[in-house]
């Protein structure tokens, strides 16, 4: 004979009996991890965890540092604790809802004034107040009765078939049963006590709750990250706006200065032309006077009857006059096109120079403090005490075996890695005949010889044989070798650029790259070459006031 399936209402009550303290996951969310009670004036730490304000204050007052009791994160400065009003409102609403869902149970023994029940007995099928429960706690026979938290619906906790308390759970049929059921319909079934099933389900629920709590904290942390990113973006935007204003103001000044110089030059040309015109007119007037005088003499001698005088004066009157050939002299009506072209070329060169300086200055605002990571240095490399200089020696040092270390190639990485944003640093290469600089992916092969290409995770500029330059493995033609190299990276834009710091000129850029892991500053001083290349690579402070 098959046992009748419990009604939906009864099944719900059975499940609530199995998990009395875990049926409401929200209760755990509103519980302080320090006092294990519902929140009282909840506050939120910077890491996103919630505690009672007074509990957290006492915890920090009795500790040497301010540490989150949950995730153990240490805060250098004691955070200012403010009430989490959203959580407090949610807690108040939950208290009201919980109170509404749990009707009061009264003692079945009390006659006139019914006191609140503290326990219900499944054997006696009655509820007892603290006074009338005494016999169940004292008398041997009654001590064996099954007591539960007070409920009004005791009948739902009794097996309808055998009239005995539901104290077991059949895992095969997923239902609550009594001891008599195990001799009948549920014989040889996998049955356990309600307490055991409850504990196991509690464990699963707690695991689920922990997962839910972690998801909540992850999302709270993500919100904080987004807000922090927005704050940084706003700050960087304001910084770049200010830098742009400065750059364009400088460019406008340069244009105005060049325009003023051009106007001045044109005025000077005009004045010079006017002076030339005045001189020419003066010369012309003098020649006209001389010519008129000669004309008068010619008229007189031509009309004379004195033949002897005419013959004697002929040679002196007919001698050539010292005058210019005015047909060969042309008048300028415009400023020289060549002069204008020279002025415009000069202006263009000035603007190009200013734009280059503006770009360089803008880039330098992303300067970072880079230091070398000894754990990555090849055993032949020599690092300075402040980890700002590296050179190659002739002796292999005995160093701990480290998965981060370059064992084959003479490389070393910066200690600081970057997975977003922009960064810039400068390295002095003066006096060296060979070196390599740039950035490298965190996952590059550090145990074997590897070609320095973007495919292998390297974006580098190389000097070899004193005057041969390479970008990755592509040859470059540089008129003058840099004494100090600037390296600029824009992670989101996929850009790695190299600059000659002294001339503030661009050397080479890797563009449209795809970065998906941390990038580290990369250095190689190259082989010592019997002392010819012994000078160190030096990470220098960035001076953006030039």
Coordinates of C-alpha atoms in Angstrom, one line a residue:
X1 CA 0.0 0.0 0.0
X2 CA 1.5 3.4 -1.1
X3 CA 1.6 6.3 1.3
X4 CA -0.5 9.3 0.3
X5 CA 1.6 12.3 -0.9
X6 CA 1.5 15.3 1.5
X7 CA -0.5 18.4 0.5
X8 CA 1.5 21.4 -0.8
X9 CA 0.8 23.2 2.4
X10 CA 1.9 20.3 4.5
X11 CA 5.1 19.7 2.4
X12 CA 6.0 23.4 2.9
X13 CA 5.6 23.0 6.6
X14 CA 7.7 19.8 6.5
X15 CA 10.5 21.7 4.7
X16 CA 10.3 24.5 7.2
X17 CA 10.7 22.0 9.9
X18 CA 13.8 20.6 8.2
X19 CA 15.4 24.0 7.9
X20 CA 13.9 26.3 10.6
X21 CA 16.9 28.7 10.8
X22 CA 17.9 28.7 7.1
X23 CA 14.6 29.2 5.4
X24 CA 15.2 32.9 5.2
X25 CA 18.5 33.6 3.5
X26 CA 18.0 37.4 4.1
X27 CA 18.4 36.8 7.8
X28 CA 22.1 35.9 7.2
X29 CA 22.6 39.0 5.1
X30 CA 21.4 41.2 7.9
X31 CA 23.6 39.5 10.5
X32 CA 26.8 41.1 11.9
X33 CA 29.8 38.8 11.5
X34 CA 31.2 40.0 14.9
X35 CA 28.2 39.8 17.3
X36 CA 26.3 37.3 15.1
X37 CA 23.1 39.3 15.7
X38 CA 21.0 41.5 13.4
X39 CA 22.7 44.8 12.5
X40 CA 22.6 47.7 14.9
X41 CA 23.5 50.9 13.1
X42 CA 25.2 49.0 10.1
X43 CA 28.3 50.5 8.6
X44 CA 30.3 49.5 5.5
X45 CA 34.1 49.2 5.3
X46 CA 36.0 50.4 2.2
X47 CA 36.4 46.7 1.2
X48 CA 32.6 46.4 1.1
X49 CA 31.8 44.3 4.3
X50 CA 29.1 45.3 6.8
X51 CA 29.2 45.3 10.6
X52 CA 27.4 46.9 13.6
X53 CA 29.0 50.3 14.1
X54 CA 29.7 49.7 17.8
X55 CA 31.1 46.1 17.1
X56 CA 33.6 47.4 14.5
X57 CA 34.6 50.3 16.7
X58 CA 35.4 48.0 19.6
X59 CA 37.2 45.6 17.4
X60 CA 39.5 48.3 16.0
X61 CA 39.9 49.9 19.5
X62 CA 41.3 46.6 20.8
X63 CA 43.6 46.0 17.8
X64 CA 46.9 47.5 16.7
X65 CA 45.7 48.1 13.2
X66 CA 42.4 48.6 11.4
X67 CA 41.7 45.3 9.8
X68 CA 38.4 44.1 8.2
X69 CA 37.2 41.2 10.4
X70 CA 35.9 39.4 7.3
X71 CA 38.5 39.6 4.5
X72 CA 41.4 40.8 6.8
X73 CA 42.3 43.7 4.5
X74 CA 44.3 46.3 6.5
X75 CA 43.5 50.0 6.2
X76 CA 46.5 52.3 6.7
X77 CA 44.2 55.1 7.9
X78 CA 41.3 54.4 10.1
X79 CA 38.2 54.8 7.8
X80 CA 35.4 57.3 8.8
X81 CA 32.4 55.0 9.6
X82 CA 29.0 56.3 8.4
X83 CA 25.7 54.5 8.8
X84 CA 24.7 52.5 5.7
X85 CA 21.1 53.9 5.5
X86 CA 20.1 51.6 2.6
X87 CA 21.1 48.5 4.7
X88 CA 19.4 49.9 7.8
X89 CA 16.2 50.6 6.0
X90 CA 16.3 47.1 4.5
X91 CA 16.9 45.6 8.0
X92 CA 14.0 47.6 9.5
X93 CA 11.7 46.4 6.7
X94 CA 12.8 42.8 7.1
X95 CA 12.1 43.0 10.9
X96 CA 8.6 44.1 10.2
X97 CA 8.0 41.4 7.5
X98 CA 9.5 38.7 9.8
X99 CA 7.3 39.8 12.7
X100 CA 4.2 39.7 10.4
X101 CA 5.1 36.2 9.2
X102 CA 5.6 34.6 12.7
X103 CA 2.2 34.6 14.6
X104 CA 2.5 34.2 18.3
X105 CA 1.9 30.8 19.9
X106 CA 0.3 30.6 23.4
X107 CA 0.4 27.9 26.1
X108 CA -2.3 25.3 25.9
X109 CA -2.3 24.7 29.7
X110 CA -2.7 28.3 31.0
X111 CA -6.4 28.9 32.0
X112 CA -7.2 32.6 32.2
X113 CA -4.2 34.6 31.0
X114 CA -2.5 32.8 28.2
X115 CA 1.3 33.1 28.3
X116 CA 3.5 32.8 25.2
X117 CA 4.6 29.2 24.5
X118 CA 8.4 28.5 24.5
X119 CA 8.1 24.9 23.2
X120 CA 5.6 22.6 21.6
X121 CA 5.6 18.8 22.3
X122 CA 5.0 16.5 19.4
X123 CA 4.1 13.6 21.7
X124 CA 1.6 15.5 23.9
X125 CA 0.6 17.7 20.9
X126 CA 0.5 20.7 23.1
X127 CA 2.4 24.0 23.5
X128 CA 3.8 25.0 26.8
X129 CA 4.9 28.3 28.4
X130 CA 8.1 28.4 30.5
X131 CA 6.2 27.6 33.7
X132 CA 4.2 24.6 32.3
X133 CA 7.2 23.2 30.4
X134 CA 8.9 22.4 33.7
X135 CA 7.6 18.9 34.0
X136 CA 9.0 18.0 30.6
X137 CA 12.4 19.1 31.8
X138 CA 12.2 17.3 35.1
X139 CA 10.3 14.1 34.8
X140 CA 12.2 11.1 33.2
X141 CA 9.3 9.9 31.0
X142 CA 8.6 13.4 29.7
X143 CA 12.2 14.2 29.0
X144 CA 12.0 11.7 26.1
X145 CA 9.3 13.6 24.4
X146 CA 10.1 15.5 21.2
X147 CA 10.2 19.3 21.8
X148 CA 10.3 21.8 19.0
X149 CA 10.0 25.6 18.8
X150 CA 6.4 26.6 19.4
X151 CA 4.0 26.2 16.5
X152 CA 0.2 26.4 16.1
X153 CA -0.1 23.7 13.5
X154 CA 1.2 20.7 15.6
X155 CA -0.9 18.3 13.6
X156 CA 1.3 18.9 10.5
X157 CA 4.3 17.6 12.4
X158 CA 2.6 14.2 13.1
X159 CA 2.5 11.2 10.7
X160 CA -1.1 11.0 9.5
X161 CA -0.9 7.3 9.1
X162 CA 0.7 6.2 12.4
X163 CA 0.0 9.2 14.6
X164 CA 3.6 9.5 15.6
X165 CA 6.0 12.4 15.4
X166 CA 7.8 12.9 12.1
X167 CA 11.4 12.5 13.3
X168 CA 13.0 10.9 10.2
X169 CA 13.6 11.9 6.6
X170 CA 13.4 9.5 3.7
X171 CA 16.0 10.5 1.1
X172 CA 14.6 8.0 -1.4
X173 CA 11.1 9.6 -1.4
X174 CA 12.2 13.0 -0.2
X175 CA 9.6 13.2 2.6
X176 CA 9.4 13.2 6.4
X177 CA 8.4 10.0 8.1
X178 CA 7.9 8.5 11.5
X179 CA 9.7 5.5 13.0
X180 CA 6.7 3.2 12.2
X181 CA 7.0 4.2 8.5
X182 CA 10.4 2.5 8.3
X183 CA 8.8 -0.9 9.1
X184 CA 6.3 -0.4 6.3
X185 CA 6.2 1.7 3.1
X186 CA 9.7 3.0 3.7
X187 CA 11.4 -0.2 4.8
X188 CA 15.0 -0.5 3.6
X189 CA 14.9 3.1 2.4
X190 CA 17.7 5.5 3.0
X191 CA 16.3 7.3 6.1
X192 CA 18.1 9.7 8.5
X193 CA 17.1 11.8 11.4
X194 CA 15.6 15.2 10.8
X195 CA 18.5 16.7 12.7
X196 CA 21.1 15.1 10.4
X197 CA 19.2 16.1 7.2
X198 CA 18.8 19.6 8.6
X199 CA 22.5 19.9 9.4
X200 CA 23.5 18.7 5.9
X201 CA 21.0 21.1 4.3
X202 CA 22.1 23.9 6.5
X203 CA 25.7 23.3 5.4
X204 CA 24.6 23.5 1.7
X205 CA 22.5 26.5 2.4
X206 CA 25.4 28.2 4.3
X207 CA 27.7 27.5 1.3
X208 CA 25.0 29.0 -1.0
X209 CA 24.6 31.9 1.3
X210 CA 28.4 32.4 1.4
X211 CA 28.4 32.3 -2.4
X212 CA 25.5 34.8 -2.5
X213 CA 27.3 37.0 0.0
X214 CA 30.5 36.9 -2.0
X215 CA 28.6 37.8 -5.1
X216 CA 27.0 40.7 -3.3
X217 CA 30.4 41.9 -2.0
X218 CA 31.9 41.4 -5.5
X219 CA 29.2 43.6 -6.9
X220 CA 29.6 46.2 -4.2
X221 CA 33.3 46.2 -4.8
X222 CA 32.7 46.5 -8.6
X223 CA 30.5 49.5 -7.9
X224 CA 33.3 51.0 -5.8
X225 CA 35.8 50.2 -8.6
X226 CA 33.6 51.9 -11.2
X227 CA 33.2 55.0 -9.0
X228 CA 36.9 55.0 -8.3
X229 CA 37.6 54.7 -12.1
X230 CA 35.1 57.5 -12.8
X231 CA 36.8 59.7 -10.2
X232 CA 40.2 59.0 -11.7
X233 CA 38.9 59.5 -15.2
X234 CA 37.4 62.8 -14.2
X235 CA 40.6 63.9 -12.5
X236 CA 42.7 62.8 -15.6
X237 CA 40.2 64.6 -17.9
X238 CA 40.6 67.8 -15.9
X239 CA 44.4 67.4 -15.9
X240 CA 44.4 66.8 -19.7
X241 CA 42.0 69.7 -20.3
X242 CA 44.4 72.0 -18.4
X243 CA 47.4 70.6 -20.3
X244 CA 45.5 71.1 -23.6
X245 CA 44.7 74.7 -22.7
X246 CA 48.4 75.3 -21.9
X247 CA 49.5 73.6 -25.1
X248 CA 47.1 75.5 -27.4
X249 CA 47.8 78.8 -25.6
X250 CA 51.5 78.2 -26.2
X251 CA 50.8 77.4 -29.9
X252 CA 48.6 80.5 -30.3
X253 CA 51.4 82.6 -28.8
X254 CA 53.9 81.0 -31.2
X255 CA 51.5 81.7 -34.2
X256 CA 51.0 85.3 -33.0
X257 CA 54.7 85.7 -32.5
X258 CA 55.4 84.4 -36.0
X259 CA 52.7 86.6 -37.4
X260 CA 54.1 89.6 -35.7
X261 CA 57.6 88.8 -37.0
X262 CA 56.2 88.3 -40.5
X263 CA 54.3 91.7 -40.3
X264 CA 57.5 93.3 -39.0
X265 CA 59.5 91.9 -41.8
X266 CA 56.9 93.0 -44.4
X267 CA 57.0 96.5 -42.8
X268 CA 60.8 96.6 -43.0
X269 CA 60.7 95.4 -46.6
X270 CA 58.1 98.2 -47.4
X271 CA 60.3 100.8 -45.7
X272 CA 63.4 99.6 -47.5
X273 CA 61.4 99.7 -50.8
X274 CA 60.2 103.2 -50.1
X275 CA 63.7 104.3 -49.3
X276 CA 64.9 102.7 -52.5
X277 CA 62.2 104.6 -54.4
X278 CA 63.2 107.9 -52.8
X279 CA 66.8 107.3 -53.8
X280 CA 65.9 106.4 -57.3
X281 CA 63.7 109.5 -57.7
X282 CA 66.5 111.6 -56.3
X283 CA 68.9 110.1 -58.9
X284 CA 66.4 110.6 -61.6
X285 CA 65.9 114.3 -60.7
X286 CA 69.7 114.9 -60.7
X287 CA 70.0 113.2 -64.1
X288 CA 67.1 115.3 -65.5
X289 CA 68.9 118.5 -64.3
X290 CA 72.1 117.4 -65.9
X291 CA 70.3 116.4 -69.1
X292 CA 68.4 119.8 -69.2
X293 CA 71.8 121.6 -68.8
X294 CA 73.3 119.5 -71.6
X295 CA 70.2 120.2 -73.8
X296 CA 70.6 123.9 -73.3
X297 CA 74.3 123.8 -74.2
X298 CA 73.4 121.8 -77.3
X299 CA 70.8 124.3 -78.4
X300 CA 73.1 127.2 -78.0
X301 CA 76.0 125.6 -79.9
X302 CA 73.7 124.3 -82.5
X303 CA 72.4 127.8 -83.3
X304 CA 75.8 129.5 -83.1
X305 CA 77.4 131.1 -86.2
X306 CA 80.8 130.9 -84.5
X307 CA 82.2 127.9 -86.4
X308 CA 85.5 127.8 -84.5
X309 CA 83.7 127.7 -81.1
X310 CA 81.4 124.9 -82.3
X311 CA 84.4 122.8 -83.4
X312 CA 86.3 123.5 -80.2
X313 CA 83.3 122.7 -77.9
X314 CA 82.1 119.7 -79.8
X315 CA 84.1 117.0 -78.1
X316 CA 83.3 118.2 -74.6
X317 CA 79.6 118.7 -75.2
X318 CA 79.3 115.3 -77.0
X319 CA 81.1 113.3 -74.2
X320 CA 78.9 110.5 -72.6
X321 CA 76.9 111.5 -69.6
X322 CA 77.3 109.4 -66.4
X323 CA 73.7 108.3 -66.1
X324 CA 71.9 104.9 -65.5
X325 CA 70.2 102.7 -68.0
X326 CA 66.7 103.0 -66.4
X327 CA 65.3 100.4 -68.8
X328 CA 67.2 97.7 -66.8
X329 CA 65.7 98.9 -63.4
X330 CA 62.3 97.3 -62.5
X331 CA 60.0 98.4 -59.8
X332 CA 58.6 95.8 -57.2
X333 CA 54.9 96.1 -56.5
X334 CA 54.7 93.1 -54.1
X335 CA 56.6 91.5 -51.2
X336 CA 58.9 88.7 -52.6
X337 CA 57.2 85.4 -52.8
X338 CA 60.4 83.8 -51.8
X339 CA 60.5 85.9 -48.6
X340 CA 56.9 84.9 -47.9
X341 CA 57.7 81.2 -48.4
X342 CA 60.7 81.5 -46.1
X343 CA 58.6 83.1 -43.4
X344 CA 55.9 80.4 -43.7
X345 CA 58.5 77.6 -43.7
X346 CA 60.0 79.1 -40.5
X347 CA 56.5 79.3 -39.0
X348 CA 55.8 75.7 -39.9
X349 CA 59.0 74.6 -38.4
X350 CA 58.2 76.5 -35.2
X351 CA 54.8 75.0 -35.0
X352 CA 56.1 71.5 -35.5
X353 CA 58.7 72.1 -32.8
X354 CA 56.0 73.5 -30.5
X355 CA 53.6 70.6 -31.2
X356 CA 56.5 68.1 -30.5
X357 CA 57.3 69.9 -27.2
X358 CA 53.6 70.0 -26.3
X359 CA 53.2 66.3 -27.1
X360 CA 56.3 65.5 -25.0
X361 CA 55.2 67.6 -22.1
X362 CA 51.7 66.0 -22.2
X363 CA 53.3 62.5 -22.2
X364 CA 55.6 63.3 -19.3
X365 CA 52.6 63.9 -17.0
X366 CA 52.1 60.1 -16.9
X367 CA 55.6 59.6 -15.4
X368 CA 55.8 56.7 -13.0
X369 CA 58.5 55.7 -10.4
X370 CA 60.1 52.6 -11.9
X371 CA 62.5 50.3 -10.0
X372 CA 64.2 47.1 -11.0
X373 CA 63.0 43.8 -9.7
X374 CA 66.0 41.7 -8.4
X375 CA 63.9 38.5 -8.5
X376 CA 63.8 38.8 -12.3
X377 CA 67.4 39.7 -13.0
X378 CA 69.8 37.4 -14.9
X379 CA 72.6 36.1 -12.6
X380 CA 75.2 38.1 -14.6
X381 CA 73.5 41.4 -14.1
X382 CA 74.6 43.9 -11.4
X383 CA 71.9 46.1 -9.8
X384 CA 72.5 49.2 -7.8
X385 CA 71.4 49.3 -4.1
X386 CA 68.4 51.6 -5.0
X387 CA 67.5 49.3 -8.0
X388 CA 67.7 52.2 -10.4
X389 CA 70.8 51.1 -12.4
X390 CA 71.8 47.8 -14.1
X391 CA 75.0 46.7 -15.9
X392 CA 76.4 43.4 -17.1
X393 CA 79.3 41.8 -15.3
X394 CA 81.6 38.9 -16.1
X395 CA 80.7 36.8 -13.0
X396 CA 77.6 34.7 -12.6
X397 CA 76.2 35.3 -9.2
X398 CA 74.7 32.5 -7.1
X399 CA 71.0 33.4 -6.8
X400 CA 67.9 31.5 -5.7
X401 CA 66.0 29.5 -8.3
X402 CA 63.1 31.7 -9.1
X403 CA 60.4 31.2 -11.8
X404 CA 60.4 34.9 -12.4
X405 CA 64.1 35.1 -13.2
X406 CA 65.6 35.3 -16.7
X407 CA 68.1 32.5 -16.8
X408 CA 69.4 32.6 -20.3
X409 CA 69.2 36.2 -21.5
X410 CA 70.7 39.2 -19.7
X411 CA 67.3 40.8 -18.9
X412 CA 65.6 42.3 -15.9
X413 CA 62.0 43.7 -15.5
X414 CA 60.6 46.6 -13.5
X415 CA 59.0 45.8 -10.2
X416 CA 55.9 47.7 -11.1
X417 CA 53.4 46.1 -13.6
X418 CA 50.6 48.0 -15.4
X419 CA 47.3 46.6 -16.7
X420 CA 45.5 49.8 -17.6
X421 CA 46.0 53.5 -18.3
X422 CA 49.2 55.3 -19.5
X423 CA 52.7 55.3 -18.0
X424 CA 56.0 56.9 -19.0
X425 CA 59.6 56.5 -17.8
X426 CA 63.1 57.6 -18.9
X427 CA 66.4 55.7 -19.1
X428 CA 69.9 57.1 -19.6
X429 CA 71.8 55.1 -22.2
X430 CA 74.9 57.4 -22.5
X431 CA 78.2 55.8 -23.0
X432 CA 76.8 52.4 -24.1
X433 CA 77.5 50.5 -27.3
X434 CA 74.5 48.2 -26.9
X435 CA 71.2 48.1 -24.9
X436 CA 67.5 47.1 -25.1
X437 CA 64.6 49.0 -23.6
X438 CA 60.8 48.7 -23.7
X439 CA 58.0 46.7 -22.1
X440 CA 57.3 43.0 -21.8
X441 CA 54.2 40.8 -21.0
X442 CA 54.1 39.2 -17.6
X443 CA 54.0 35.7 -19.2
X444 CA 57.1 36.0 -21.4
X445 CA 59.4 33.0 -21.6
X446 CA 62.2 33.7 -19.0
X447 CA 64.0 30.4 -19.3
X448 CA 64.9 30.2 -23.0
X449 CA 66.4 32.6 -25.6
X450 CA 63.5 34.4 -27.2
X451 CA 63.3 36.9 -30.2
X452 CA 62.2 40.3 -29.0
X453 CA 59.0 40.6 -31.0
X454 CA 55.4 41.6 -30.1
X455 CA 54.3 38.1 -30.9
X456 CA 56.6 36.8 -28.1
X457 CA 55.5 39.6 -25.8
X458 CA 58.3 42.2 -26.2
X459 CA 58.0 45.8 -27.5
X460 CA 61.5 47.1 -27.6
X461 CA 64.1 49.5 -29.0
X462 CA 67.6 48.1 -29.4
X463 CA 71.1 49.5 -30.0
X464 CA 73.7 47.1 -31.2
X465 CA 77.2 47.6 -32.6
X466 CA 77.3 51.2 -31.3
X467 CA 75.2 52.7 -34.1
X468 CA 72.7 50.1 -35.4
X469 CA 69.1 50.7 -34.0
X470 CA 66.2 48.2 -34.2
X471 CA 62.5 48.5 -33.3
X472 CA 61.7 44.9 -32.4
X473 CA 63.7 43.3 -35.3
X474 CA 63.1 46.1 -37.8
X475 CA 66.1 48.4 -38.7
X476 CA 65.8 52.1 -37.9
X477 CA 67.8 55.1 -39.4
X478 CA 68.6 57.6 -36.8
X479 CA 70.8 60.7 -37.6
X480 CA 71.8 61.1 -34.0
X481 CA 71.7 58.4 -31.3
X482 CA 69.8 59.3 -28.1
X483 CA 71.6 59.7 -24.8
X484 CA 68.4 59.3 -22.8
X485 CA 65.3 57.4 -24.0
X486 CA 61.7 58.0 -23.0
X487 CA 59.2 55.1 -23.1
X488 CA 55.5 55.8 -23.2
X489 CA 52.7 53.3 -23.1
X490 CA 48.9 53.7 -23.6
X491 CA 47.5 50.4 -22.5
X492 CA 43.9 50.9 -23.8
X493 CA 45.1 52.4 -27.2
X494 CA 47.7 49.6 -27.7
X495 CA 50.5 52.1 -28.1
X496 CA 54.2 51.8 -27.2
X497 CA 56.4 54.8 -28.2
X498 CA 60.1 55.7 -27.8
X499 CA 61.5 59.3 -27.6
X500 CA 64.8 61.0 -27.6
X501 CA 64.5 63.0 -24.4
X502 CA 67.3 65.5 -25.1
X503 CA 65.9 66.6 -28.5
X504 CA 62.3 65.8 -27.5
X505 CA 61.8 64.0 -30.8
X506 CA 59.9 60.8 -31.6
X507 CA 61.9 57.7 -32.5
X508 CA 59.4 54.9 -33.1
X509 CA 55.9 53.7 -32.1
X510 CA 54.2 50.3 -32.0
X511 CA 50.6 51.0 -32.7
X512 CA 47.3 49.0 -32.7
X513 CA 48.7 46.4 -30.3
X514 CA 46.4 44.2 -28.2
X515 CA 47.3 44.0 -24.5
X516 CA 45.5 41.5 -22.3
X517 CA 47.8 41.1 -19.3
X518 CA 50.2 43.1 -17.2
X519 CA 53.0 44.9 -18.9
X520 CA 56.4 45.4 -17.1
X521 CA 59.2 47.9 -18.0
X522 CA 62.0 45.8 -19.7
X523 CA 65.8 46.4 -19.6
X524 CA 68.9 44.7 -20.9
X525 CA 72.3 46.4 -20.7
X526 CA 73.6 43.8 -23.2
X527 CA 77.0 42.1 -22.8
X528 CA 79.9 43.9 -21.1
X529 CA 82.1 43.4 -24.2
X530 CA 85.4 43.5 -22.3
X531 CA 84.5 46.7 -20.6
X532 CA 83.5 48.6 -23.8
X533 CA 79.9 48.4 -22.8
X534 CA 80.2 48.5 -19.0
X535 CA 78.2 51.7 -18.5
X536 CA 74.9 51.0 -16.7
X537 CA 71.4 51.7 -17.8
X538 CA 70.1 54.3 -15.4
X539 CA 66.4 55.0 -14.6
X540 CA 66.3 58.8 -14.2
X541 CA 63.7 61.1 -12.7
X542 CA 61.4 62.7 -15.2
X543 CA 62.0 66.5 -15.5
X544 CA 58.9 68.0 -17.1
X545 CA 59.8 71.6 -16.3
X546 CA 62.2 72.0 -19.3

